[in-house]
Coordinates of C-alpha atoms and ligand atoms in Angstrom, one line a residue:
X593 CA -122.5 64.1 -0.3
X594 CA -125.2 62.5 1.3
X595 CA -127.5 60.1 -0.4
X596 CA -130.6 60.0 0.6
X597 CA -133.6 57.8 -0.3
X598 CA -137.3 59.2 0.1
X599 CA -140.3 56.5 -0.2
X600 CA -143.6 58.5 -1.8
X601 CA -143.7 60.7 -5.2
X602 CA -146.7 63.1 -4.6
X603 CA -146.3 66.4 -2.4
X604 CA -144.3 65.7 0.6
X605 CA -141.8 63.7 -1.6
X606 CA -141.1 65.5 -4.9
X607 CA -140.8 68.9 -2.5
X608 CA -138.5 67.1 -0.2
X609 CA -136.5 66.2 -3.3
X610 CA -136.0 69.8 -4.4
X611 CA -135.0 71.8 -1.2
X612 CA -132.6 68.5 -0.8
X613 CA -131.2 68.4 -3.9
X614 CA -131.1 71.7 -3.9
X615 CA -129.0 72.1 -0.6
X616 CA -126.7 69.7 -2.0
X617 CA -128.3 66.2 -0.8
X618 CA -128.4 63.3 -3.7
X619 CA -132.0 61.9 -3.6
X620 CA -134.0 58.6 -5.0
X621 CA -137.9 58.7 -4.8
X622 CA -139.3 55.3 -5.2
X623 CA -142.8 55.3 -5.7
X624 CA -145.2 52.4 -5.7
X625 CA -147.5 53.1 -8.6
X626 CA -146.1 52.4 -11.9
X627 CA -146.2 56.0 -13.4
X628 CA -147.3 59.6 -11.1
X629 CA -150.3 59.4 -9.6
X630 CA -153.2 61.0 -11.2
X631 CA -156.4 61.7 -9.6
X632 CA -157.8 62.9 -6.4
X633 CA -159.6 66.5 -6.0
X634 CA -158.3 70.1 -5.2
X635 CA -155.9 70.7 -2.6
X636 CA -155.2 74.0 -1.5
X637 CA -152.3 76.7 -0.3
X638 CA -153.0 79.7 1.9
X639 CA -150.9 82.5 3.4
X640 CA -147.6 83.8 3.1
X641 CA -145.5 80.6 4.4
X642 CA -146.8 78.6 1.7
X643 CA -146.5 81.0 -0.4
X644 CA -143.2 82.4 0.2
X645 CA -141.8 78.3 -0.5
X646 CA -143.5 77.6 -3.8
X647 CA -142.4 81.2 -5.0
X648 CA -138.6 80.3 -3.8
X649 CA -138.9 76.4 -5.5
X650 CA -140.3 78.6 -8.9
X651 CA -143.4 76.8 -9.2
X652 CA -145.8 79.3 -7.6
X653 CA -146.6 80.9 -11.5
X654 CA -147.3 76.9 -12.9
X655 CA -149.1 76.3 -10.0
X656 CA -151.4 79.9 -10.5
X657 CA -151.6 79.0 -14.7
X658 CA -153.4 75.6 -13.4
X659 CA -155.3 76.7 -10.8
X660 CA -159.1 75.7 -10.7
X661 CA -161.5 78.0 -11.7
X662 CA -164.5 76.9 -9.5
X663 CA -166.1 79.8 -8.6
X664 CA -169.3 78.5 -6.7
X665 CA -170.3 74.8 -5.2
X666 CA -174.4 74.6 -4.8
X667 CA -176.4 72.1 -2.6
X668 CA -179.2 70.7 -4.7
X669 CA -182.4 69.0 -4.2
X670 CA -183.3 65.7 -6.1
X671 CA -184.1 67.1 -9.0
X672 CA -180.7 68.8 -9.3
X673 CA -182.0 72.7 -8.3
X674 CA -179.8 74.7 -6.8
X675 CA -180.9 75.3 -3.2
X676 CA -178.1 76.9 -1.0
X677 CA -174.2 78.3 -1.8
X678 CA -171.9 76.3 -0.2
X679 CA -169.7 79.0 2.1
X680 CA -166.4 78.3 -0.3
X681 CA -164.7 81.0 1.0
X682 CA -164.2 79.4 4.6
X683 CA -162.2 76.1 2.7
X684 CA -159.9 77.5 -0.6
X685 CA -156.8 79.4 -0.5
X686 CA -154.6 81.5 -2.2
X687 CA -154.6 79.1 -5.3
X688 CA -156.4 76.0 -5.0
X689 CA -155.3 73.4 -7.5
X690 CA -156.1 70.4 -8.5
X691 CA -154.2 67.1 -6.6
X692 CA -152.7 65.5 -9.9
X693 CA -151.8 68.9 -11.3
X694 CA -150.1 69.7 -8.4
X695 CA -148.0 66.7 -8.1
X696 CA -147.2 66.9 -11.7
X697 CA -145.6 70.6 -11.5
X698 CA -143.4 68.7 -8.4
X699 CA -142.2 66.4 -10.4
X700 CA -141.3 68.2 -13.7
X701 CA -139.6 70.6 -10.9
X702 CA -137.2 67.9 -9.9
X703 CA -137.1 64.9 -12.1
X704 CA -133.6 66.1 -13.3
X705 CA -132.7 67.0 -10.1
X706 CA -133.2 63.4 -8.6
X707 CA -133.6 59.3 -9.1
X708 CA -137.6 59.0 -9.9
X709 CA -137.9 55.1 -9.2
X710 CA -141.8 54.0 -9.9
X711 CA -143.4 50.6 -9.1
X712 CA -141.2 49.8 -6.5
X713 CA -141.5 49.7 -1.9
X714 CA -139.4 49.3 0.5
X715 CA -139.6 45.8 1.9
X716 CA -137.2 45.6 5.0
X717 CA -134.6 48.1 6.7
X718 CA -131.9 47.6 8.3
X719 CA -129.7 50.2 10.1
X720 CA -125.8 50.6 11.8
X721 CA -123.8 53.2 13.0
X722 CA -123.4 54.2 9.4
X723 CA -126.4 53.9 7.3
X724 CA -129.3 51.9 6.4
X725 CA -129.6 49.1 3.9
X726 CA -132.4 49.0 2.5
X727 CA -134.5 46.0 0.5
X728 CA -137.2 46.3 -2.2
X729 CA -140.1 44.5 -3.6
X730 CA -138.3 44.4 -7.1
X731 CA -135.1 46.3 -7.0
X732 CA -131.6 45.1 -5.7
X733 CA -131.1 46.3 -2.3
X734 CA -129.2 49.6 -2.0
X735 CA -127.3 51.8 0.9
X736 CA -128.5 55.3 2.1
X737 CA -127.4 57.6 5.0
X738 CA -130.9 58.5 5.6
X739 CA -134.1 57.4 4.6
X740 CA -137.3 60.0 4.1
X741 CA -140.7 58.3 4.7
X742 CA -143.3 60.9 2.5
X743 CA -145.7 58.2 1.4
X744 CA -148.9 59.4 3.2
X745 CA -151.7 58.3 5.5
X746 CA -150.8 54.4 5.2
X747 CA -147.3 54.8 5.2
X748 CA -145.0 51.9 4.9
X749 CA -141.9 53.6 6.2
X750 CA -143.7 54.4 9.1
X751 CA -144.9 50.7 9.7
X752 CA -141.4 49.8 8.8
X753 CA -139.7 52.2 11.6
X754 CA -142.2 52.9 13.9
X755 CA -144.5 50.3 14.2
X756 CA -148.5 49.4 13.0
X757 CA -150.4 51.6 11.6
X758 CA -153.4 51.4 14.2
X759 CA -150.8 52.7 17.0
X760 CA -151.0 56.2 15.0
X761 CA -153.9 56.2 12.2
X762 CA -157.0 57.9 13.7
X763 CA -160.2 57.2 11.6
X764 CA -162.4 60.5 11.6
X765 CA -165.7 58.4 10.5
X766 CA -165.7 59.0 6.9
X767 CA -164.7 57.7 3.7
X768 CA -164.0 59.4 0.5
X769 CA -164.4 58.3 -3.4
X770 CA -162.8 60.6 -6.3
X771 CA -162.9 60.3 -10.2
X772 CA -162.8 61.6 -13.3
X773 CA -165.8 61.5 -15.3
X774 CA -168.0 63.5 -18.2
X775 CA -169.1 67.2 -17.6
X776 CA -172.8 65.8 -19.0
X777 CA -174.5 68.5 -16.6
X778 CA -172.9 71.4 -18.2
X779 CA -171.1 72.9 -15.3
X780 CA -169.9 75.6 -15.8
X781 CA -166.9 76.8 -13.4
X782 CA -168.7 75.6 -10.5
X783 CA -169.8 72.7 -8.4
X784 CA -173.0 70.8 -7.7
X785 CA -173.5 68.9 -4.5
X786 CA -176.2 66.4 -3.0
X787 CA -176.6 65.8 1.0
X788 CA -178.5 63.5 2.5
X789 CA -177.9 62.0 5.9
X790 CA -174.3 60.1 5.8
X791 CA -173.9 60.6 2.1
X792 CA -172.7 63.5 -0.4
X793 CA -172.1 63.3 -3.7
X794 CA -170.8 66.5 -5.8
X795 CA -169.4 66.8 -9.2
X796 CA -167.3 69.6 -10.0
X797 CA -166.6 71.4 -13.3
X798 CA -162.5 70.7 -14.4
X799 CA -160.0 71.1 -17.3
X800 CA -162.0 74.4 -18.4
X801 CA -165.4 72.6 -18.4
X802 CA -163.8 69.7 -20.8
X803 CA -164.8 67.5 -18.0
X804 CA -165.7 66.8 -14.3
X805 CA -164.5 65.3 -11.3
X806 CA -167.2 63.4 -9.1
X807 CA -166.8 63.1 -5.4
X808 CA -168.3 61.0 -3.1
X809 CA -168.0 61.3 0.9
X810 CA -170.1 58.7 3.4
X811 CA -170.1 58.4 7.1
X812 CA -168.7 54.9 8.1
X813 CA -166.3 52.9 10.5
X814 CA -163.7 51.7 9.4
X815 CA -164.0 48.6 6.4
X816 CA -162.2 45.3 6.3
X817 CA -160.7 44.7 3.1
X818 CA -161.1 47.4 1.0
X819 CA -157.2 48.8 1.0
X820 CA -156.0 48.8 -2.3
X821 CA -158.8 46.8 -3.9
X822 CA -160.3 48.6 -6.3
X823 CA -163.4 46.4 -6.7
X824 CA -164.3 46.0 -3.7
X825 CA -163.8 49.4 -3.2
X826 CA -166.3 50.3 -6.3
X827 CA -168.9 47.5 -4.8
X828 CA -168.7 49.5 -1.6
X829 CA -169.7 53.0 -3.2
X830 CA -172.0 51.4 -5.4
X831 CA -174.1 49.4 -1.8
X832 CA -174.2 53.1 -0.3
X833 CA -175.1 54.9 -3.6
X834 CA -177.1 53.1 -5.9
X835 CA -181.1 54.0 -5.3
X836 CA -179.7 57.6 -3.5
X837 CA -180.8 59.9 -5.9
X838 CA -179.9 62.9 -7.8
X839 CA -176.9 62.2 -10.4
X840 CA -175.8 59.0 -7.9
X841 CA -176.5 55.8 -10.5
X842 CA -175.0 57.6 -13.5
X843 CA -171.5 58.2 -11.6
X844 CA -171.5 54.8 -10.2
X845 CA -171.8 53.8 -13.5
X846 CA -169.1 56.3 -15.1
X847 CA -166.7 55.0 -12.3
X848 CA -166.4 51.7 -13.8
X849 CA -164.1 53.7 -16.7
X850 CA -162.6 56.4 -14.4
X851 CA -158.9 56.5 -15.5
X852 CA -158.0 58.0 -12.0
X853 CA -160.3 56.2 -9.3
X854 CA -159.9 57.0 -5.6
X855 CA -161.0 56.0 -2.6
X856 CA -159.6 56.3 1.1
X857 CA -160.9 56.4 4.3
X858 CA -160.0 59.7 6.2
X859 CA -157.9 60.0 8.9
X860 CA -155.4 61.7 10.6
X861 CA -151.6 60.5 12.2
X862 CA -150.8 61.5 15.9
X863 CA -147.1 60.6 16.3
X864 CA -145.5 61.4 19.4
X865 CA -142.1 61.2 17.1
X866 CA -141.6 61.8 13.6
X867 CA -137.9 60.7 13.4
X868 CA -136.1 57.6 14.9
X869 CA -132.3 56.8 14.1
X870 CA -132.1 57.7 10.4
X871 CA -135.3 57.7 9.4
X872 CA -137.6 60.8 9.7
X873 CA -141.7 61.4 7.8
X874 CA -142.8 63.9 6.4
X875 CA -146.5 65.1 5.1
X876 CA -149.1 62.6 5.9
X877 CA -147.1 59.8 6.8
X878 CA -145.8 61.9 9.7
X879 CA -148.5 64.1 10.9
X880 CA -151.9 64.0 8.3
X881 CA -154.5 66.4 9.1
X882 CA -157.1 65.0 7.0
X883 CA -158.6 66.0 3.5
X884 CA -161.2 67.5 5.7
X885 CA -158.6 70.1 7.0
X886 CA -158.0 71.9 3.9
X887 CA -154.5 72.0 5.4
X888 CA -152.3 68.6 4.0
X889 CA -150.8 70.2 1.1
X890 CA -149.4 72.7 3.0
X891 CA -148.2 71.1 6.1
X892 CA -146.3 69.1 3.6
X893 CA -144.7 71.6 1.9
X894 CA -143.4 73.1 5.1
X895 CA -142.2 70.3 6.8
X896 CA -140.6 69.2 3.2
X897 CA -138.9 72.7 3.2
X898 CA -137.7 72.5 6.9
X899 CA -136.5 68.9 7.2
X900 CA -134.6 69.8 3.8
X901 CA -133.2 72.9 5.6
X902 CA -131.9 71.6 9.2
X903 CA -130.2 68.6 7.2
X904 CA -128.3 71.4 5.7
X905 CA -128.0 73.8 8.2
X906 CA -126.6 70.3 10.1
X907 CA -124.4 70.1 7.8
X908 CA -125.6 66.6 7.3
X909 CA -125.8 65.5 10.9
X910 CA -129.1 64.5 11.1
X911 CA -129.6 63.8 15.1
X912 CA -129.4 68.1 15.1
X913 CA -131.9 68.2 12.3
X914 CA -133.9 65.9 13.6
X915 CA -134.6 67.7 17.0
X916 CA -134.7 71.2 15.2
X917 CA -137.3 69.6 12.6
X918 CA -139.4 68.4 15.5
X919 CA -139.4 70.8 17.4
X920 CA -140.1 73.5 14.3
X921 CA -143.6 71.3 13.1
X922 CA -144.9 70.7 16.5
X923 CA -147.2 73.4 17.2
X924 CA -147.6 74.0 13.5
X925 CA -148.7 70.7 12.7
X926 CA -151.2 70.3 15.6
X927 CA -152.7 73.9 14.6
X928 CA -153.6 72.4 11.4
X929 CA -154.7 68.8 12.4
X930 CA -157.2 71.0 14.7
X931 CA -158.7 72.3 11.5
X932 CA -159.8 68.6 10.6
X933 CA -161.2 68.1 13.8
X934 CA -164.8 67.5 14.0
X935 CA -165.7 68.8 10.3
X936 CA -167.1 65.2 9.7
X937 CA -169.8 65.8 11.4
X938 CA -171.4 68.7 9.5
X939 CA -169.6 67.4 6.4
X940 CA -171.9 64.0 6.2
X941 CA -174.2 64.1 9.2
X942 CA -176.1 61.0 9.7
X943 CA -178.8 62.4 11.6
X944 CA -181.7 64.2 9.1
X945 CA -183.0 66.6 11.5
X946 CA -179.0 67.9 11.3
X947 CA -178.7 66.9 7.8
X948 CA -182.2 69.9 7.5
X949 CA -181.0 72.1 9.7
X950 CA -177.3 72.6 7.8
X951 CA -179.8 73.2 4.8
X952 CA -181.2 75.7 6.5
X953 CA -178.0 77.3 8.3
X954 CA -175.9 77.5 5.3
X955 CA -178.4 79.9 3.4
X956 CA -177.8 82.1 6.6
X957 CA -174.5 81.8 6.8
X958 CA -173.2 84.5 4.3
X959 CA -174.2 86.7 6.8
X960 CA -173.6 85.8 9.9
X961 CA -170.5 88.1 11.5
X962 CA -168.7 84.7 12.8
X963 CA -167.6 83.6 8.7
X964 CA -165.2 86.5 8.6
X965 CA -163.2 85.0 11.7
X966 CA -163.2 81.7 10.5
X967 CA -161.3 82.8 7.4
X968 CA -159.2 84.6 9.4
X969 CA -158.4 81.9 11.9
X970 CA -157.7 79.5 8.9
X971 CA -155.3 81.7 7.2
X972 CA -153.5 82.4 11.0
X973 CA -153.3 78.8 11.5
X974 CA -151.7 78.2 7.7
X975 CA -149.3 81.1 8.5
X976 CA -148.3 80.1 12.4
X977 CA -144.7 78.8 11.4
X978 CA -141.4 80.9 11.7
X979 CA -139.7 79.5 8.6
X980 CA -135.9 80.1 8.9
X981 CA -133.7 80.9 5.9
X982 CA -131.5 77.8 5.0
X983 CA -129.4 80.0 2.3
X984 CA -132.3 79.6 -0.7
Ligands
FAD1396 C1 -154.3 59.7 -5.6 C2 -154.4 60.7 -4.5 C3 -155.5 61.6 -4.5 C4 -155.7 62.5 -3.5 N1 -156.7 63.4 -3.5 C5 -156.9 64.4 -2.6 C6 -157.9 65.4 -2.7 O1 -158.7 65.3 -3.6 N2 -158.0 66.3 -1.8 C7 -157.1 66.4 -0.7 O2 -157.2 67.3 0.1 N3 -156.1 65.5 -0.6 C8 -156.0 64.5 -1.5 N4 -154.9 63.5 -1.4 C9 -154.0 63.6 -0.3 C10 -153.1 64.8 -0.4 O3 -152.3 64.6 -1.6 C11 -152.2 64.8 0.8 O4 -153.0 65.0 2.0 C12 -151.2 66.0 0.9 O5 -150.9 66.6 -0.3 C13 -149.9 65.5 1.6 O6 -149.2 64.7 0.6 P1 -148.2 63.5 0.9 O7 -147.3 63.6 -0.2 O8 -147.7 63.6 2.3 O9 -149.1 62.2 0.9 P2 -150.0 61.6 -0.3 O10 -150.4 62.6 -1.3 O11 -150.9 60.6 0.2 O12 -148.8 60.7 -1.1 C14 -148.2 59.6 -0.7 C15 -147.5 58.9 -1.9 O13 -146.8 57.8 -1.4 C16 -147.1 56.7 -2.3 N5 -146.9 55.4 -1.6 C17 -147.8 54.8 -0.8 N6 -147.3 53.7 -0.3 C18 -146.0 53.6 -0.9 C19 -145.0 52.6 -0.8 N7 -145.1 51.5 -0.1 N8 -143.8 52.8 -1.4 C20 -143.6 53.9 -2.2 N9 -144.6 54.9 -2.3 C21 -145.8 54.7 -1.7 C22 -148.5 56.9 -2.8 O14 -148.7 56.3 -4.0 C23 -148.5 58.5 -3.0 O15 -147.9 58.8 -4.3 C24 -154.8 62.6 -2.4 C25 -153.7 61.7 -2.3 C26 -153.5 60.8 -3.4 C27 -152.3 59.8 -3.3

C-alpha cells in the first residue's frame, strides 16, 4: 500500500484524503492550526462535474442540509437603505455553502478514513529513488512515497519543492477580511453591502439568522508584515475602515471578539508545473483562482478527485499520474482562473466616478440580455472537464 502524506485540512486536502483512501492509498493530513479551521465566507459548487463528485464521496445531501439561505445581497447608502440588488445570480451555484461548514462535512467524511495530524508543518524534505523523508516543526520525522501539497494560496509544500512564493503568487490588488459577528441589523436571509471607492463592507445573515458574517474587501498592494499576524492585520482594517461609514466602526469593533477572524490578500498561482519528483499540489497551492472567481472550491474538488484517480489507475506509479493529472487540469484550471480575472476592478473600484456609475449599472443590470450568458458561460466553464471513471 502506498502511504502518502498530504500537508492542508480544508477542501483540497480532506477530498484528496477520501478518493485516496478510498482507492486504497493510506493518507496523513497534517494541518497547521491546532483544531479545523473555522471561518471564512461561502464558497460555492456549480454544474454537473462538481456535482457528480460530491454525490459519489456521499456528502452532496450534508452539503444541501447546510447550505446558505441568502436569498438577496443589497447595496446601501450611509444610512443603511437599500439602493440596488446585487446581480447574485451571476456568482452562486448549485449549493453555496458556507467555507467552515464545508470543510467540516470533509472531515467528518474521512477522519476514520485517515491520520488527521493538527498543529503541525512540514519543515524540510528530502527525497531518493524511493521516497521522501520528511521533517516537522514538532513531530518526529516520518517516510512517505509521495507527498500531497493541498495547503492553499501560501503554500509551504510549494515553497518547499518548487521554490518562493513570489515566482508563482500573483496579487490581484485586493485584500479580504472575514468574521463572525452579531446579526444586530436583523437580517433576514439576505445580505447588506456598502461601496465606496476601494472599500466594501457587507454583512450577511448566517446560522438561520442566529448570527452574521461581516466581510470586508479593500483595494491595496501588497502589505509587509501582515501574514499571520492577527493584530497587525486588525490595525490594518481598522486604518482603512474606521470614519468610513455605514455599519464600519461597530464591526471593527465586534472583530476584536470574532472567534473565526480572516484576513488574506487575494491572489491567484500560475505554475507552469504542479508536480516535481514525488511531490504533486493540489487546490490553491497548485493553481488558485482567487475568492473572486467563485471557482476555488471546485477546482479543488476536481483536481482532488483526479490526482486520487490517476494514482490508482497508475497503480501507484506516480510519474504516469502525474503527466495524466497535468495534463487533465490544464485547460480546466486556466478556464476558471479566467473567471478571477479582472473582477477587482468592479468589485472595489477606486475611482468614484466608476464607484457611481456601477451604482447606477447594477439597477440596469437585471435586464440587460448579456446576464443570461454570463451564467451560462460560468456554469460551461465549472463543467469544461472530462472526468474519467477511476472504478468509484
Ligand atoms: C479560514 C479560511 C477561510 C476562507 N474563506 C473563504 C471564503 O469566504 N470564500 C472563498 O471563496 N474562499 C475562502 N477560502 C479559500 C477557499 O477555502 C479555497 O479557495 C478553496 O476552497 C480551495 O481550498 P484549498 O483546500 O486548496 O485551500 P485553503 O482553503 O486555503 O486551505 C489550505 C489549508 O492548508 C492549511 N495550511 C497552510 N499552511 C500550512 C502548513 N504549513 N502546514 C499544514 N497546513 C497548512 C491552512 O490552514 C488551510 O487549512 C478560505 C480559506 C481559509 C483557510
Amino acid at each position: 500500500m502506498r502511504n502518502v502524506l498530504v500537508s492542508g485540512a480544508s477542501v483540497a486536502g480532506p477530498a484528496l484524503a477520501y478518493w485516496l483512501s478510498h482507492h486504497g492509498f493510506k493518507v496523513t493530513i497534517v494541518e497547521r492550526a491546532p483544531a479545523l479551521r473555522e471561518g471564512g465566507y461561502a464558497v460555492d459548487f456549480r454544474g454537473k462535474a462538481h456535482l457528480s463528485i460530491l454525490r459519489r464521496m456521499g456528502v452532496l445531501t450534508d452539503l444541501e442540509a447546510v447550505q446558505t439561505d441568502i436569498t438577496s445581497t443589497w447595496y446601501v447608502d450611509g444610512a443603511g437603505r437599500p439602493q440596488t440588488r446585487m446581480p447574485d445570480d451571476l456568482f452562486s451555484g448549485d449549493v453555496e455553502i458556507l467555507r467552515g461548514d464545508l470543510a467540516r462535512v470533509l472531515y467528518e467524511a474521512t477522519r476514520d478514513r485517515a491520520e488527521y495530524v493538527f498543529g503541525d508543518s512540514i519543515t524540510s524534505l528530502t527525497e531518493d529513488g524511493h521516497g521522501v523523508d520528511v521533517t516537522f516543526e514538532r513531530g518526529a520525522p516520518r517516510r512517505f512515497d509521495l507527498v500531497i501539497g493541498a495547503d492553499g494560496l501560501h503554500s509551504n509544500t510549494r515553497r518547499l519543492a518548487f521554490g518562493p512564493e513570489e515566482d508563482y503568487v500573483k496579487h490581484l490588488g485586493v485584500y479580504c477580511a472575514i468574521f463572525t459577528t452579531g446579526n444586530h441589523l436583523g437580517l433576514d436571509r439576505t445580505g447588506h453591502a456598502y461601496l465606496t471607492s476601494g472599500k466594501l463592507v457587507a454583512m450577511y445573515s448566517s446560522n438561520g439568522n442566529a448570527e452574521a458574517r461581516a466581510v470586508f474587501y479593500f483595494a491595496s498592494p501588497l502589505l509587509e508584515g501582515v501574514r499571520r499576524n492577527v493584530e497587525r492585520q486588525q490595525a490594518v482594517l481598522a486604518e482603512r475602515f474606521a470614519g468610513n461609514g455605514w455599519e464600519s466602526d461597530r464591526l471593527l469593533r465586534e472583530m476584536r471578539h470574532a472567534p473565526d477572524f480572516y484576513f488574506d490578500s487575494v491572489g491567484q498561482v500560475h505554475m507552469d508545473r504542479w508536480t516535481k519528483s514525488r511531490v504533486a499540489l493540489v487546490g490553491d497551492a497548485a493553481y488558485c483562482p482567487s475568492s473572486l472567481s467563485g471557482m476555488g472550491s471546485g477546482l479543488a474538488l476536481v483536481g482532488a478527485y483526479v490526482l486520487a484517480g490517476e494514482l490508482a489507475a497508475a497503480r501507484g506509479d506516480h510519474r504516469t499520474a502525474f503527466a495524466r493529472y497535468e495534463e487533465t487540469m490544464r485547460e480546466y484550471a486556466k478556464g476558471c482562473q479566467k473567471m478571477g480575472e479582472g473582477v477587482a476592478g468592479y468589485m472595489v473600484p477606486e475611482s468614484r466616478l466608476l464607484t457611481a456609475f456601477l451604482h447606477r449599472y447594477y439597477k440596469v443590470m437585471p435586464y440587460l440580455p448579456g446576464k443570461k450568458m454570463m451564467v451560462a458561460k460560468t456554469r460551461r466553464v465549472a463543467e469544461n472537464v472530462v472526468l474519467r471513471d477511476y472504478g468509484n
